[in-house]
């Protein structure tokens, strides 16, 4: 990321919410479940799978966590009713991880059970490093209780991720591999883009060595090439590629046309703000977009 972008990332929280909402619209299906349904239907028609995320994280009350868990059950009903080729992605802080770990486990178990009844799958997103231990512990608890339709995410940026993989290797986990979006200190996380890329490739090698199902989540052309070279030995259903809604859509279509299975992350809901800030951080055009939007506002056109 360039220096100018770094400066804008720091300023992003100062950008008016209406501007953030407008700039981030391509990354979010919309406020309602109906929006996610139609977005996923269109993706499926284009040969792409989806994972649906109910927006909402860092809840502070058990009741909010219950509401999000119930929203996931509605999503699973919709997946079944519409016959969508989709699963769900959950953020444990949205299910109350920071409020009550046992209750979060109970809600996650409910969502995973409802998903199993509809023969679908739950991916537990990985959040910032304060959540890593609890997330992996809850994953193990679920797997040891016999739930196989659940998987995790490993972040290449975290120095601990190879060790985390070694610790769950006995479970042959389904793992989404990504760079990691959360800002973490150098003591625990690689900072340089090339270090993160090297760690990503090392993790993919370790996943393949462990016989895990890899879901390679990146839009980085260099990493895609390195990953595809390694995945070439697997059968077409032995791995998947993943991308975010609104990012590199033309490249996603090319990859599908080339015969790869590709899943798009489809967030929806009314709690769009935190997710939107993270996506804008990563948009290479963000600095100029934010500058233009702010300028337009200053001259009264915003
Ligand atoms: P990089 O950021 O270098 O992007 C490569 C190129 O893609 C850019 O040069 C640009 O062209 C394009 N691009 C990327 N982001 C863009 C944007 N917002 N707007 C426009 N263009 C953009 N992280 C995490 O910590 N926990 C998680 O659970 C997940 N889950 C997850 C699921 C899926 C399906 C994906 C694809 C990603 C995640 N992530 C995540 C986010 C991930 O960690 C990472 O932050 C982003 O994928 C960006 O990294 P890339 O590897 O795409 O490279």
PDB file of N, CA and C and ligand atoms in Angstrom, residues 27 125-126 153 155 176 178-182 217-220 242-244 247-248 265 279 282-284, ligand 1:
ATOM      1  N   UNK A  27     -19.669  -3.848  -2.522  1.00  0.00           N
ATOM      2  CA  UNK A  27     -19.170  -4.976  -1.713  1.00  0.00           C
ATOM      3  C   UNK A  27     -20.269  -5.667  -0.911  1.00  0.00           C
ATOM      4  N   UNK A 125     -15.344 -17.281  10.101  1.00  0.00           N
ATOM      5  CA  UNK A 125     -14.374 -16.253   9.716  1.00  0.00           C
ATOM      6  C   UNK A 125     -13.361 -16.081  10.851  1.00  0.00           C
ATOM      7  N   UNK A 126     -12.158 -15.624  10.509  1.00  0.00           N
ATOM      8  CA  UNK A 126     -11.186 -15.332  11.569  1.00  0.00           C
ATOM      9  C   UNK A 126     -11.114 -13.824  11.745  1.00  0.00           C
ATOM     10  N   UNK A 153     -10.624 -20.386   9.207  1.00  0.00           N
ATOM     11  CA  UNK A 153      -9.826 -19.503   8.352  1.00  0.00           C
ATOM     12  C   UNK A 153      -8.461 -19.348   9.005  1.00  0.00           C
ATOM     13  N   UNK A 155      -4.925 -16.947   8.730  1.00  0.00           N
ATOM     14  CA  UNK A 155      -4.441 -15.680   8.176  1.00  0.00           C
ATOM     15  C   UNK A 155      -2.928 -15.746   7.995  1.00  0.00           C
ATOM     16  N   UNK A 176     -10.086 -21.951   4.951  1.00  0.00           N
ATOM     17  CA  UNK A 176      -9.960 -20.809   4.040  1.00  0.00           C
ATOM     18  C   UNK A 176      -8.634 -20.117   4.379  1.00  0.00           C
ATOM     19  N   UNK A 178      -6.290 -16.880   3.815  1.00  0.00           N
ATOM     20  CA  UNK A 178      -6.322 -15.483   3.341  1.00  0.00           C
ATOM     21  C   UNK A 178      -5.112 -14.755   3.912  1.00  0.00           C
ATOM     22  N   UNK A 179      -4.910 -13.517   3.447  1.00  0.00           N
ATOM     23  CA  UNK A 179      -3.778 -12.749   3.978  1.00  0.00           C
ATOM     24  C   UNK A 179      -4.045 -12.302   5.415  1.00  0.00           C
ATOM     25  N   UNK A 180      -5.281 -11.913   5.711  1.00  0.00           N
ATOM     26  CA  UNK A 180      -5.600 -11.350   7.033  1.00  0.00           C
ATOM     27  C   UNK A 180      -5.748  -9.845   6.897  1.00  0.00           C
ATOM     28  N   UNK A 181      -6.904  -9.339   7.330  1.00  0.00           N
ATOM     29  CA  UNK A 181      -7.218  -7.924   7.110  1.00  0.00           C
ATOM     30  C   UNK A 181      -6.951  -7.062   8.342  1.00  0.00           C
ATOM     31  N   UNK A 182      -6.843  -7.681   9.509  1.00  0.00           N
ATOM     32  CA  UNK A 182      -6.787  -6.873  10.735  1.00  0.00           C
ATOM     33  C   UNK A 182      -5.384  -6.319  10.955  1.00  0.00           C
ATOM     34  N   UNK A 217      -8.403 -17.871  -0.705  1.00  0.00           N
ATOM     35  CA  UNK A 217      -9.146 -16.606  -0.777  1.00  0.00           C
ATOM     36  C   UNK A 217      -8.184 -15.453  -1.020  1.00  0.00           C
ATOM     37  N   UNK A 218      -8.055 -15.075  -2.268  1.00  0.00           N
ATOM     38  CA  UNK A 218      -7.191 -13.940  -2.603  1.00  0.00           C
ATOM     39  C   UNK A 218      -7.573 -13.383  -3.969  1.00  0.00           C
ATOM     40  N   UNK A 219      -7.297 -12.084  -4.139  1.00  0.00           N
ATOM     41  CA  UNK A 219      -7.438 -11.456  -5.463  1.00  0.00           C
ATOM     42  C   UNK A 219      -6.068 -11.086  -6.001  1.00  0.00           C
ATOM     43  N   UNK A 220      -5.034 -11.510  -5.322  1.00  0.00           N
ATOM     44  CA  UNK A 220      -3.659 -11.125  -5.650  1.00  0.00           C
ATOM     45  C   UNK A 220      -3.165 -12.044  -6.785  1.00  0.00           C
ATOM     46  N   UNK A 242     -11.718 -18.433  -3.620  1.00  0.00           N
ATOM     47  CA  UNK A 242     -12.747 -17.561  -3.052  1.00  0.00           C
ATOM     48  C   UNK A 242     -12.392 -16.097  -3.304  1.00  0.00           C
ATOM     49  N   UNK A 243     -13.414 -15.318  -3.581  1.00  0.00           N
ATOM     50  CA  UNK A 243     -13.241 -13.872  -3.747  1.00  0.00           C
ATOM     51  C   UNK A 243     -14.382 -13.144  -3.054  1.00  0.00           C
ATOM     52  N   UNK A 244     -14.191 -11.857  -2.863  1.00  0.00           N
ATOM     53  CA  UNK A 244     -15.200 -11.035  -2.203  1.00  0.00           C
ATOM     54  C   UNK A 244     -16.130 -10.414  -3.232  1.00  0.00           C
ATOM     55  N   UNK A 247     -15.208  -7.447  -5.939  1.00  0.00           N
ATOM     56  CA  UNK A 247     -13.768  -7.332  -6.166  1.00  0.00           C
ATOM     57  C   UNK A 247     -13.356  -8.278  -7.305  1.00  0.00           C
ATOM     58  N   UNK A 248     -12.684  -7.749  -8.294  1.00  0.00           N
ATOM     59  CA  UNK A 248     -12.123  -8.517  -9.410  1.00  0.00           C
ATOM     60  C   UNK A 248     -13.143  -9.502 -10.014  1.00  0.00           C
ATOM     61  N   UNK A 265     -17.925 -14.346  -1.526  1.00  0.00           N
ATOM     62  CA  UNK A 265     -18.365 -13.969  -0.169  1.00  0.00           C
ATOM     63  C   UNK A 265     -19.396 -12.857  -0.305  1.00  0.00           C
ATOM     64  N   UNK A 279     -13.179  -3.045   3.596  1.00  0.00           N
ATOM     65  CA  UNK A 279     -13.076  -3.193   2.135  1.00  0.00           C
ATOM     66  C   UNK A 279     -12.475  -1.937   1.505  1.00  0.00           C
ATOM     67  N   UNK A 282      -8.779  -1.601   1.410  1.00  0.00           N
ATOM     68  CA  UNK A 282      -8.038  -2.454   0.476  1.00  0.00           C
ATOM     69  C   UNK A 282      -8.251  -2.072  -0.976  1.00  0.00           C
ATOM     70  N   UNK A 283      -9.101  -1.094  -1.213  1.00  0.00           N
ATOM     71  CA  UNK A 283      -9.336  -0.692  -2.596  1.00  0.00           C
ATOM     72  C   UNK A 283      -8.200   0.229  -3.040  1.00  0.00           C
ATOM     73  N   UNK A 284      -7.454  -0.190  -4.077  1.00  0.00           N
ATOM     74  CA  UNK A 284      -6.307   0.633  -4.491  1.00  0.00           C
ATOM     75  C   UNK A 284      -6.723   2.034  -4.932  1.00  0.00           C
TER      76      UNK A 284
HETATM   77  P1  LIG B   1      -4.583  -7.546  -2.166  1.00  0.00           P
HETATM   78  O1  LIG B   1      -5.218  -6.759  -1.072  1.00  0.00           O
HETATM   79  O2  LIG B   1      -3.158  -7.276  -2.484  1.00  0.00           O
HETATM   80  O3  LIG B   1      -5.490  -7.390  -3.436  1.00  0.00           O
HETATM   81  C1  LIG B   1      -5.066  -7.803  -4.718  1.00  0.00           C
HETATM   82  C2  LIG B   1      -5.783  -6.950  -5.732  1.00  0.00           C
HETATM   83  O4  LIG B   1      -7.191  -7.154  -5.644  1.00  0.00           O
HETATM   84  C3  LIG B   1      -5.614  -5.452  -5.539  1.00  0.00           C
HETATM   85  O5  LIG B   1      -4.451  -4.979  -6.134  1.00  0.00           O
HETATM   86  C4  LIG B   1      -6.853  -4.924  -6.207  1.00  0.00           C
HETATM   87  O6  LIG B   1      -6.707  -4.947  -7.605  1.00  0.00           O
HETATM   88  C5  LIG B   1      -7.884  -5.935  -5.831  1.00  0.00           C
HETATM   89  N1  LIG B   1      -8.593  -5.582  -4.602  1.00  0.00           N
HETATM   90  C6  LIG B   1      -8.422  -6.123  -3.376  1.00  0.00           C
HETATM   91  N2  LIG B   1      -9.292  -5.598  -2.499  1.00  0.00           N
HETATM   92  C7  LIG B   1     -10.019  -4.710  -3.197  1.00  0.00           C
HETATM   93  C8  LIG B   1     -11.109  -3.871  -2.835  1.00  0.00           C
HETATM   94  N3  LIG B   1     -11.621  -3.844  -1.602  1.00  0.00           N
HETATM   95  N4  LIG B   1     -11.633  -3.085  -3.806  1.00  0.00           N
HETATM   96  C9  LIG B   1     -11.151  -3.109  -5.069  1.00  0.00           C
HETATM   97  N5  LIG B   1     -10.127  -3.910  -5.453  1.00  0.00           N
HETATM   98  C10 LIG B   1      -9.582  -4.686  -4.532  1.00  0.00           C
HETATM   99  N6  LIG B   1      -9.568 -11.704   6.246  1.00  0.00           N
HETATM  100  C11 LIG B   1      -9.548 -12.038   7.556  1.00  0.00           C
HETATM  101  O7  LIG B   1      -8.753 -11.514   8.327  1.00  0.00           O
HETATM  102  N7  LIG B   1     -10.432 -12.973   8.036  1.00  0.00           N
HETATM  103  C12 LIG B   1     -11.320 -13.603   7.230  1.00  0.00           C
HETATM  104  O8  LIG B   1     -12.079 -14.451   7.699  1.00  0.00           O
HETATM  105  C13 LIG B   1     -11.345 -13.253   5.853  1.00  0.00           C
HETATM  106  N8  LIG B   1     -12.227 -13.825   4.995  1.00  0.00           N
HETATM  107  C14 LIG B   1     -12.103 -13.596   3.634  1.00  0.00           C
HETATM  108  C15 LIG B   1     -12.925 -14.277   2.738  1.00  0.00           C
HETATM  109  C16 LIG B   1     -12.735 -14.127   1.365  1.00  0.00           C
HETATM  110  C17 LIG B   1     -13.599 -14.884   0.414  1.00  0.00           C
HETATM  111  C18 LIG B   1     -11.706 -13.248   0.886  1.00  0.00           C
HETATM  112  C19 LIG B   1     -11.428 -13.100  -0.588  1.00  0.00           C
HETATM  113  C20 LIG B   1     -10.960 -12.533   1.776  1.00  0.00           C
HETATM  114  C21 LIG B   1     -11.157 -12.669   3.149  1.00  0.00           C
HETATM  115  N9  LIG B   1     -10.414 -11.937   4.065  1.00  0.00           N
HETATM  116  C22 LIG B   1     -10.442 -12.285   5.391  1.00  0.00           C
HETATM  117  C23 LIG B   1      -9.661 -10.735   3.614  1.00  0.00           C
HETATM  118  C24 LIG B   1      -8.226 -11.078   3.291  1.00  0.00           C
HETATM  119  O9  LIG B   1      -7.525 -11.358   4.474  1.00  0.00           O
HETATM  120  C25 LIG B   1      -7.555  -9.893   2.596  1.00  0.00           C
HETATM  121  O10 LIG B   1      -7.568  -8.797   3.462  1.00  0.00           O
HETATM  122  C26 LIG B   1      -8.194  -9.509   1.278  1.00  0.00           C
HETATM  123  O11 LIG B   1      -8.564 -10.634   0.522  1.00  0.00           O
HETATM  124  C27 LIG B   1      -7.202  -8.692   0.416  1.00  0.00           C
HETATM  125  O12 LIG B   1      -6.059  -9.459   0.156  1.00  0.00           O
HETATM  126  P2  LIG B   1      -5.724 -10.076  -1.281  1.00  0.00           P
HETATM  127  O13 LIG B   1      -5.060 -11.380  -1.043  1.00  0.00           O
HETATM  128  O14 LIG B   1      -6.925 -10.116  -2.117  1.00  0.00           O
HETATM  129  O15 LIG B   1      -4.611  -9.124  -1.877  1.00  0.00           O
END
